[in-house]
């Protein structure tokens, strides 16, 4: 059974930090590029960040560059998203998935066979 479990969301004040985790079961992450996605109310799903299978290459959407850091620990079968300097506009449901295709990070598409249900991130004072 392929499963990605996303955790770490919550309510945080502007300027605060959260770390999201995406833990895989039923398959090994080490063969796949992994991405983080988000969807805010009334908006399309957008890509946030992507990391190569071995972790040697990372890329970010412009709206999170310099604030978010993607990483992975293949031994733990887990991908992380460290989110710093959070802004109210970061409020969204965040999910992780194997990346299906990439033109830009923001427009990248998930492989829905390797998709984790999202966690809510709310940034508000």
mmCIF file with all atom_site columns, C-alpha atoms in Angstrom:
data_model
loop_
_atom_site.group_PDB
_atom_site.id
_atom_site.type_symbol
_atom_site.label_atom_id
_atom_site.label_alt_id
_atom_site.label_comp_id
_atom_site.label_asym_id
_atom_site.label_entity_id
_atom_site.label_seq_id
_atom_site.pdbx_PDB_ins_code
_atom_site.Cartn_x
_atom_site.Cartn_y
_atom_site.Cartn_z
_atom_site.occupancy
_atom_site.B_iso_or_equiv
_atom_site.pdbx_formal_charge
_atom_site.auth_seq_id
_atom_site.auth_comp_id
_atom_site.auth_asym_id
_atom_site.auth_atom_id
_atom_site.pdbx_PDB_model_num
ATOM 1   C CA . UNK A 1 1   ? 0.000   0.000  0.000   1.00 0.00 ? 1   UNK A CA 1
ATOM 2   C CA . UNK A 1 2   ? 1.550   3.256  -1.159  1.00 0.00 ? 2   UNK A CA 1
ATOM 3   C CA . UNK A 1 3   ? 1.092   6.061  1.322   1.00 0.00 ? 3   UNK A CA 1
ATOM 4   C CA . UNK A 1 4   ? 2.561   9.461  2.100   1.00 0.00 ? 4   UNK A CA 1
ATOM 5   C CA . UNK A 1 5   ? 1.647   10.886 5.497   1.00 0.00 ? 5   UNK A CA 1
ATOM 6   C CA . UNK A 1 6   ? 1.997   14.645 5.880   1.00 0.00 ? 6   UNK A CA 1
ATOM 7   C CA . UNK A 1 7   ? 2.326   16.265 9.293   1.00 0.00 ? 7   UNK A CA 1
ATOM 8   C CA . UNK A 1 8   ? 3.536   19.439 10.964  1.00 0.00 ? 8   UNK A CA 1
ATOM 9   C CA . UNK A 1 9   ? 0.933   21.990 9.992   1.00 0.00 ? 9   UNK A CA 1
ATOM 10  C CA . UNK A 1 10  ? -0.810  24.315 12.364  1.00 0.00 ? 10  UNK A CA 1
ATOM 11  C CA . UNK A 1 11  ? -1.454  27.911 13.312  1.00 0.00 ? 11  UNK A CA 1
ATOM 12  C CA . UNK A 1 12  ? 1.515   30.267 13.461  1.00 0.00 ? 12  UNK A CA 1
ATOM 13  C CA . UNK A 1 13  ? 1.967   34.038 13.697  1.00 0.00 ? 13  UNK A CA 1
ATOM 14  C CA . UNK A 1 14  ? 3.482   36.018 10.827  1.00 0.00 ? 14  UNK A CA 1
ATOM 15  C CA . UNK A 1 15  ? 7.241   35.688 10.926  1.00 0.00 ? 15  UNK A CA 1
ATOM 16  C CA . UNK A 1 16  ? 7.044   32.312 12.606  1.00 0.00 ? 16  UNK A CA 1
ATOM 17  C CA . UNK A 1 17  ? 8.280   28.916 11.479  1.00 0.00 ? 17  UNK A CA 1
ATOM 18  C CA . UNK A 1 18  ? 6.950   25.434 10.878  1.00 0.00 ? 18  UNK A CA 1
ATOM 19  C CA . UNK A 1 19  ? 8.534   22.214 9.663   1.00 0.00 ? 19  UNK A CA 1
ATOM 20  C CA . UNK A 1 20  ? 6.426   19.876 7.574   1.00 0.00 ? 20  UNK A CA 1
ATOM 21  C CA . UNK A 1 21  ? 7.233   16.194 7.226   1.00 0.00 ? 21  UNK A CA 1
ATOM 22  C CA . UNK A 1 22  ? 6.210   13.761 4.503   1.00 0.00 ? 22  UNK A CA 1
ATOM 23  C CA . UNK A 1 23  ? 6.797   10.145 5.483   1.00 0.00 ? 23  UNK A CA 1
ATOM 24  C CA . UNK A 1 24  ? 6.437   7.348  2.958   1.00 0.00 ? 24  UNK A CA 1
ATOM 25  C CA . UNK A 1 25  ? 5.292   3.795  3.536   1.00 0.00 ? 25  UNK A CA 1
ATOM 26  C CA . UNK A 1 26  ? 4.891   0.975  1.062   1.00 0.00 ? 26  UNK A CA 1
ATOM 27  C CA . UNK A 1 27  ? 7.630   2.253  -1.216  1.00 0.00 ? 27  UNK A CA 1
ATOM 28  C CA . UNK A 1 28  ? 11.098  3.779  -1.030  1.00 0.00 ? 28  UNK A CA 1
ATOM 29  C CA . UNK A 1 29  ? 11.533  7.476  -1.722  1.00 0.00 ? 29  UNK A CA 1
ATOM 30  C CA . UNK A 1 30  ? 15.140  7.242  -2.841  1.00 0.00 ? 30  UNK A CA 1
ATOM 31  C CA . UNK A 1 31  ? 14.234  6.676  -6.507  1.00 0.00 ? 31  UNK A CA 1
ATOM 32  C CA . UNK A 1 32  ? 12.007  9.742  -6.858  1.00 0.00 ? 32  UNK A CA 1
ATOM 33  C CA . UNK A 1 33  ? 12.166  13.470 -7.115  1.00 0.00 ? 33  UNK A CA 1
ATOM 34  C CA . UNK A 1 34  ? 9.767   14.782 -4.484  1.00 0.00 ? 34  UNK A CA 1
ATOM 35  C CA . UNK A 1 35  ? 7.804   17.989 -4.366  1.00 0.00 ? 35  UNK A CA 1
ATOM 36  C CA . UNK A 1 36  ? 5.770   20.097 -2.005  1.00 0.00 ? 36  UNK A CA 1
ATOM 37  C CA . UNK A 1 37  ? 2.527   21.641 -3.245  1.00 0.00 ? 37  UNK A CA 1
ATOM 38  C CA . UNK A 1 38  ? -0.032  23.968 -1.743  1.00 0.00 ? 38  UNK A CA 1
ATOM 39  C CA . UNK A 1 39  ? -3.568  25.099 -2.429  1.00 0.00 ? 39  UNK A CA 1
ATOM 40  C CA . UNK A 1 40  ? -5.199  28.134 -0.875  1.00 0.00 ? 40  UNK A CA 1
ATOM 41  C CA . UNK A 1 41  ? -8.954  28.778 -0.877  1.00 0.00 ? 41  UNK A CA 1
ATOM 42  C CA . UNK A 1 42  ? -10.093 29.998 -4.273  1.00 0.00 ? 42  UNK A CA 1
ATOM 43  C CA . UNK A 1 43  ? -6.728  29.337 -5.915  1.00 0.00 ? 43  UNK A CA 1
ATOM 44  C CA . UNK A 1 44  ? -5.234  26.614 -8.088  1.00 0.00 ? 44  UNK A CA 1
ATOM 45  C CA . UNK A 1 45  ? -2.797  24.096 -6.687  1.00 0.00 ? 45  UNK A CA 1
ATOM 46  C CA . UNK A 1 46  ? 0.747   25.337 -7.088  1.00 0.00 ? 46  UNK A CA 1
ATOM 47  C CA . UNK A 1 47  ? 4.156   23.824 -6.659  1.00 0.00 ? 47  UNK A CA 1
ATOM 48  C CA . UNK A 1 48  ? 6.310   25.113 -3.822  1.00 0.00 ? 48  UNK A CA 1
ATOM 49  C CA . UNK A 1 49  ? 9.593   23.229 -3.986  1.00 0.00 ? 49  UNK A CA 1
ATOM 50  C CA . UNK A 1 50  ? 11.216  20.144 -5.500  1.00 0.00 ? 50  UNK A CA 1
ATOM 51  C CA . UNK A 1 51  ? 14.201  18.021 -4.533  1.00 0.00 ? 51  UNK A CA 1
ATOM 52  C CA . UNK A 1 52  ? 16.012  15.437 -6.637  1.00 0.00 ? 52  UNK A CA 1
ATOM 53  C CA . UNK A 1 53  ? 16.048  11.775 -5.674  1.00 0.00 ? 53  UNK A CA 1
ATOM 54  C CA . UNK A 1 54  ? 19.423  11.927 -3.929  1.00 0.00 ? 54  UNK A CA 1
ATOM 55  C CA . UNK A 1 55  ? 18.899  15.437 -2.593  1.00 0.00 ? 55  UNK A CA 1
ATOM 56  C CA . UNK A 1 56  ? 21.613  17.036 -4.683  1.00 0.00 ? 56  UNK A CA 1
ATOM 57  C CA . UNK A 1 57  ? 19.404  19.530 -6.484  1.00 0.00 ? 57  UNK A CA 1
ATOM 58  C CA . UNK A 1 58  ? 16.656  21.741 -5.075  1.00 0.00 ? 58  UNK A CA 1
ATOM 59  C CA . UNK A 1 59  ? 14.440  24.400 -6.605  1.00 0.00 ? 59  UNK A CA 1
ATOM 60  C CA . UNK A 1 60  ? 11.803  26.763 -5.272  1.00 0.00 ? 60  UNK A CA 1
ATOM 61  C CA . UNK A 1 61  ? 8.883   28.797 -6.499  1.00 0.00 ? 61  UNK A CA 1
ATOM 62  C CA . UNK A 1 62  ? 9.668   32.523 -6.457  1.00 0.00 ? 62  UNK A CA 1
ATOM 63  C CA . UNK A 1 63  ? 7.196   33.252 -3.687  1.00 0.00 ? 63  UNK A CA 1
ATOM 64  C CA . UNK A 1 64  ? 9.048   31.075 -1.144  1.00 0.00 ? 64  UNK A CA 1
ATOM 65  C CA . UNK A 1 65  ? 12.653  31.466 -2.268  1.00 0.00 ? 65  UNK A CA 1
ATOM 66  C CA . UNK A 1 66  ? 14.882  32.496 0.603   1.00 0.00 ? 66  UNK A CA 1
ATOM 67  C CA . UNK A 1 67  ? 12.305  31.543 3.221   1.00 0.00 ? 67  UNK A CA 1
ATOM 68  C CA . UNK A 1 68  ? 11.642  27.804 2.734   1.00 0.00 ? 68  UNK A CA 1
ATOM 69  C CA . UNK A 1 69  ? 14.108  24.909 2.638   1.00 0.00 ? 69  UNK A CA 1
ATOM 70  C CA . UNK A 1 70  ? 13.356  21.461 1.262   1.00 0.00 ? 70  UNK A CA 1
ATOM 71  C CA . UNK A 1 71  ? 15.383  18.466 2.411   1.00 0.00 ? 71  UNK A CA 1
ATOM 72  C CA . UNK A 1 72  ? 15.162  14.706 2.554   1.00 0.00 ? 72  UNK A CA 1
ATOM 73  C CA . UNK A 1 73  ? 16.429  11.799 4.604   1.00 0.00 ? 73  UNK A CA 1
ATOM 74  C CA . UNK A 1 74  ? 16.140  8.748  2.415   1.00 0.00 ? 74  UNK A CA 1
ATOM 75  C CA . UNK A 1 75  ? 17.219  6.476  5.274   1.00 0.00 ? 75  UNK A CA 1
ATOM 76  C CA . UNK A 1 76  ? 14.096  7.626  7.127   1.00 0.00 ? 76  UNK A CA 1
ATOM 77  C CA . UNK A 1 77  ? 12.005  7.629  3.944   1.00 0.00 ? 77  UNK A CA 1
ATOM 78  C CA . UNK A 1 78  ? 10.981  11.202 4.703   1.00 0.00 ? 78  UNK A CA 1
ATOM 79  C CA . UNK A 1 79  ? 10.973  14.598 2.970   1.00 0.00 ? 79  UNK A CA 1
ATOM 80  C CA . UNK A 1 80  ? 10.839  17.866 4.901   1.00 0.00 ? 80  UNK A CA 1
ATOM 81  C CA . UNK A 1 81  ? 9.872   21.461 4.269   1.00 0.00 ? 81  UNK A CA 1
ATOM 82  C CA . UNK A 1 82  ? 11.279  23.998 6.710   1.00 0.00 ? 82  UNK A CA 1
ATOM 83  C CA . UNK A 1 83  ? 9.198   27.166 6.480   1.00 0.00 ? 83  UNK A CA 1
ATOM 84  C CA . UNK A 1 84  ? 10.610  30.352 7.995   1.00 0.00 ? 84  UNK A CA 1
ATOM 85  C CA . UNK A 1 85  ? 9.452   33.968 7.918   1.00 0.00 ? 85  UNK A CA 1
ATOM 86  C CA . UNK A 1 86  ? 5.920   32.836 7.254   1.00 0.00 ? 86  UNK A CA 1
ATOM 87  C CA . UNK A 1 87  ? 3.462   35.298 5.758   1.00 0.00 ? 87  UNK A CA 1
ATOM 88  C CA . UNK A 1 88  ? -0.347  35.329 5.802   1.00 0.00 ? 88  UNK A CA 1
ATOM 89  C CA . UNK A 1 89  ? -0.321  34.589 2.072   1.00 0.00 ? 89  UNK A CA 1
ATOM 90  C CA . UNK A 1 90  ? 1.395   31.265 2.842   1.00 0.00 ? 90  UNK A CA 1
ATOM 91  C CA . UNK A 1 91  ? -1.874  30.050 4.356   1.00 0.00 ? 91  UNK A CA 1
ATOM 92  C CA . UNK A 1 92  ? -2.880  26.911 2.444   1.00 0.00 ? 92  UNK A CA 1
ATOM 93  C CA . UNK A 1 93  ? -3.176  23.156 2.560   1.00 0.00 ? 93  UNK A CA 1
ATOM 94  C CA . UNK A 1 94  ? 0.289   21.713 1.950   1.00 0.00 ? 94  UNK A CA 1
ATOM 95  C CA . UNK A 1 95  ? 0.810   18.290 0.373   1.00 0.00 ? 95  UNK A CA 1
ATOM 96  C CA . UNK A 1 96  ? 3.716   16.233 -0.903  1.00 0.00 ? 96  UNK A CA 1
ATOM 97  C CA . UNK A 1 97  ? 3.999   13.950 -3.896  1.00 0.00 ? 97  UNK A CA 1
ATOM 98  C CA . UNK A 1 98  ? 6.323   12.355 -6.363  1.00 0.00 ? 98  UNK A CA 1
ATOM 99  C CA . UNK A 1 99  ? 6.848   14.950 -9.073  1.00 0.00 ? 99  UNK A CA 1
ATOM 100 C CA . UNK A 1 100 ? 5.388   13.955 -12.437 1.00 0.00 ? 100 UNK A CA 1
ATOM 101 C CA . UNK A 1 101 ? 6.586   16.790 -14.613 1.00 0.00 ? 101 UNK A CA 1
ATOM 102 C CA . UNK A 1 102 ? 8.290   20.151 -14.263 1.00 0.00 ? 102 UNK A CA 1
ATOM 103 C CA . UNK A 1 103 ? 8.339   23.226 -16.434 1.00 0.00 ? 103 UNK A CA 1
ATOM 104 C CA . UNK A 1 104 ? 8.481   25.676 -13.573 1.00 0.00 ? 104 UNK A CA 1
ATOM 105 C CA . UNK A 1 105 ? 8.302   24.757 -9.916  1.00 0.00 ? 105 UNK A CA 1
ATOM 106 C CA . UNK A 1 106 ? 5.043   26.655 -9.521  1.00 0.00 ? 106 UNK A CA 1
ATOM 107 C CA . UNK A 1 107 ? 3.447   24.730 -12.422 1.00 0.00 ? 107 UNK A CA 1
ATOM 108 C CA . UNK A 1 108 ? 4.872   21.292 -11.639 1.00 0.00 ? 108 UNK A CA 1
ATOM 109 C CA . UNK A 1 109 ? 2.461   18.376 -11.437 1.00 0.00 ? 109 UNK A CA 1
ATOM 110 C CA . UNK A 1 110 ? 2.175   15.589 -8.855  1.00 0.00 ? 110 UNK A CA 1
ATOM 111 C CA . UNK A 1 111 ? 2.010   11.894 -9.592  1.00 0.00 ? 111 UNK A CA 1
ATOM 112 C CA . UNK A 1 112 ? -1.310  11.089 -7.945  1.00 0.00 ? 112 UNK A CA 1
ATOM 113 C CA . UNK A 1 113 ? -0.214  7.489  -7.340  1.00 0.00 ? 113 UNK A CA 1
ATOM 114 C CA . UNK A 1 114 ? 2.311   8.905  -4.865  1.00 0.00 ? 114 UNK A CA 1
ATOM 115 C CA . UNK A 1 115 ? 0.373   11.653 -3.114  1.00 0.00 ? 115 UNK A CA 1
ATOM 116 C CA . UNK A 1 116 ? 0.060   12.628 0.511   1.00 0.00 ? 116 UNK A CA 1
ATOM 117 C CA . UNK A 1 117 ? -3.061  14.135 1.998   1.00 0.00 ? 117 UNK A CA 1
ATOM 118 C CA . UNK A 1 118 ? -2.454  17.694 3.034   1.00 0.00 ? 118 UNK A CA 1
ATOM 119 C CA . UNK A 1 119 ? -1.871  19.465 6.295   1.00 0.00 ? 119 UNK A CA 1
ATOM 120 C CA . UNK A 1 120 ? -3.345  22.887 6.996   1.00 0.00 ? 120 UNK A CA 1
ATOM 121 C CA . UNK A 1 121 ? -0.941  25.774 7.513   1.00 0.00 ? 121 UNK A CA 1
ATOM 122 C CA . UNK A 1 122 ? -2.523  28.975 8.786   1.00 0.00 ? 122 UNK A CA 1
ATOM 123 C CA . UNK A 1 123 ? -0.465  32.140 9.250   1.00 0.00 ? 123 UNK A CA 1
ATOM 124 C CA . UNK A 1 124 ? -2.377  34.767 11.177  1.00 0.00 ? 124 UNK A CA 1
ATOM 125 C CA . UNK A 1 125 ? -2.040  37.170 14.064  1.00 0.00 ? 125 UNK A CA 1
#
